[in-house]
């Protein structure tokens, strides 16, 4: 254990590793702070860069981008009243009124401190939980893994977007895309139409770049892009650290919100936005002055910012212990892990313990970078917020092409990225959520391979899927998630119907 | 277009996709041999059938629900359900053209041409300083960072090769 930990220090504290984590944190902060340009885009673009790095710096780069992006969303939320990322939407409610009241510096400083607290707290919970979950998961066979992936997948489809049907359609589309190419078990070409380029299938990384970056570029280039233009004049801000008294007065709130964030993050398909709104609601309910919420109460910044950063540790629990990514950002981290030979799951801790501990240290380093960068470089982000979105979109376009090309040095990947990106833009416009597509693509091959392996092991007998209690439990949970989501949608519809009838009368 | 009409068109297109997909799967992928081998066909076939069932469900929901009075727009939604076909089509052409130019002329020539074109056509920028500054500056910055500092190969042209 100690030996692995010392090795991990050696891996994480190299100049390249520290620089990569710092670069990721900076890029994440910048992308996170620009409304419309999410850190998922930054992650998709950072992934090809990570190929040339060793495992720990590469994953550090990706996690730095993820963590920086999650924290950076608060900058525009507080200063402009526009959340840089969906997870910062709840921060607007009290963060922007604080700016209007002349307390922008305190809001920014507090947001950074509580973000780091939430992140480190969730990391500790994650380290303990990952070990426990892995010990349980080590006994899983193909049938159990199939059931587990099916459960994770149904949760993602059920909880993403506003319509269960559209969420499931999105997931099935992702699964279908991943069946294109050479079948891994029998070597049979599937839906390749005789094209040599399609034999390798649709590259996951190319698809990720297309799915997340191209819709942003199209929207930025559209004439009547509705996002408000960044005002030229912005308060000359610098973050002001909150007093110890303020921090200690809210320490229990921070711990409670960290637990909410970590718990929500551990459920696939939920994410930062849900966690931050739940934490905000929780803070308001238990506040001594609930009437001041929405008017610039500091607790309204502390709660969502602690929770959304605590999500980062939570999402890593199913990712590292079971190989199930909870959101698109962790799906990209998963791709990064696999490229560097770190296959998540119980075996990861036996085969690559040093690298895993190195990743834990990288998370701490990322938070240190975020803290330093945001406290010292806030003026840079304010300048970045002044750059027109269209110009940033041109830069993103070039980075997308570099990213797609560098994966296999193939122009075919650039064409695929363009086609997938435009299709994603249309899908988003018709309210099909993108997250289940990407997770369908990530989990699809595992789902199919584990089912086929289980069937081969049982020589075609399906009882392998109902004799194991673990499998049955996962199937019941999957059915429950879908059933409950469907029921809540039906209830919401009947309520709307009743409202319409009353207003007609 | 109202959300209901959009869902109807979407449901119909997805149903068509599901039918074509399922037919192609049955026609081109061989089935398994049995005795535990379910074959390469089973999963694509199941996914096609699932998509068909879900599209039908979407269509049934649209037909059964009351007609809406106004388009479904959500101020918090980043895209508001409006599809900008022209910029989307232009991007598709521009990125594909960029890919072709990368193969033939290489990164150093293709990038300024594409950036210049995008800024001139999509963004309607007419300032020569901004157009040339951005296209040359961005190309140079990317070339230095990716090719020279990170060692990522950025394509040399098959027709023109200036490294």
CSV table of C-alpha atoms in Angstrom, one decimal, chain A residues 94 249 283-295 297 299-300:
chain,number,residue,atom,x,y,z
A,94,UNK,CA,-28.0,34.5,-5.3
A,249,UNK,CA,-20.5,29.5,10.4
A,283,UNK,CA,-30.0,25.4,2.1
A,284,UNK,CA,-33.1,27.5,1.7
A,285,UNK,CA,-35.3,25.1,3.7
A,286,UNK,CA,-32.9,25.0,6.6
A,287,UNK,CA,-31.8,28.6,6.6
A,288,UNK,CA,-32.7,31.0,9.4
A,289,UNK,CA,-33.5,33.7,6.8
A,290,UNK,CA,-35.1,31.9,3.8
A,291,UNK,CA,-36.8,35.1,2.7
A,292,UNK,CA,-33.3,36.6,1.8
A,293,UNK,CA,-32.7,33.8,-0.8
A,294,UNK,CA,-32.7,35.1,-4.3
A,295,UNK,CA,-31.7,38.5,-3.1
A,297,UNK,CA,-27.7,35.5,0.4
A,299,UNK,CA,-25.6,30.6,1.5
A,300,UNK,CA,-27.2,30.6,-1.9
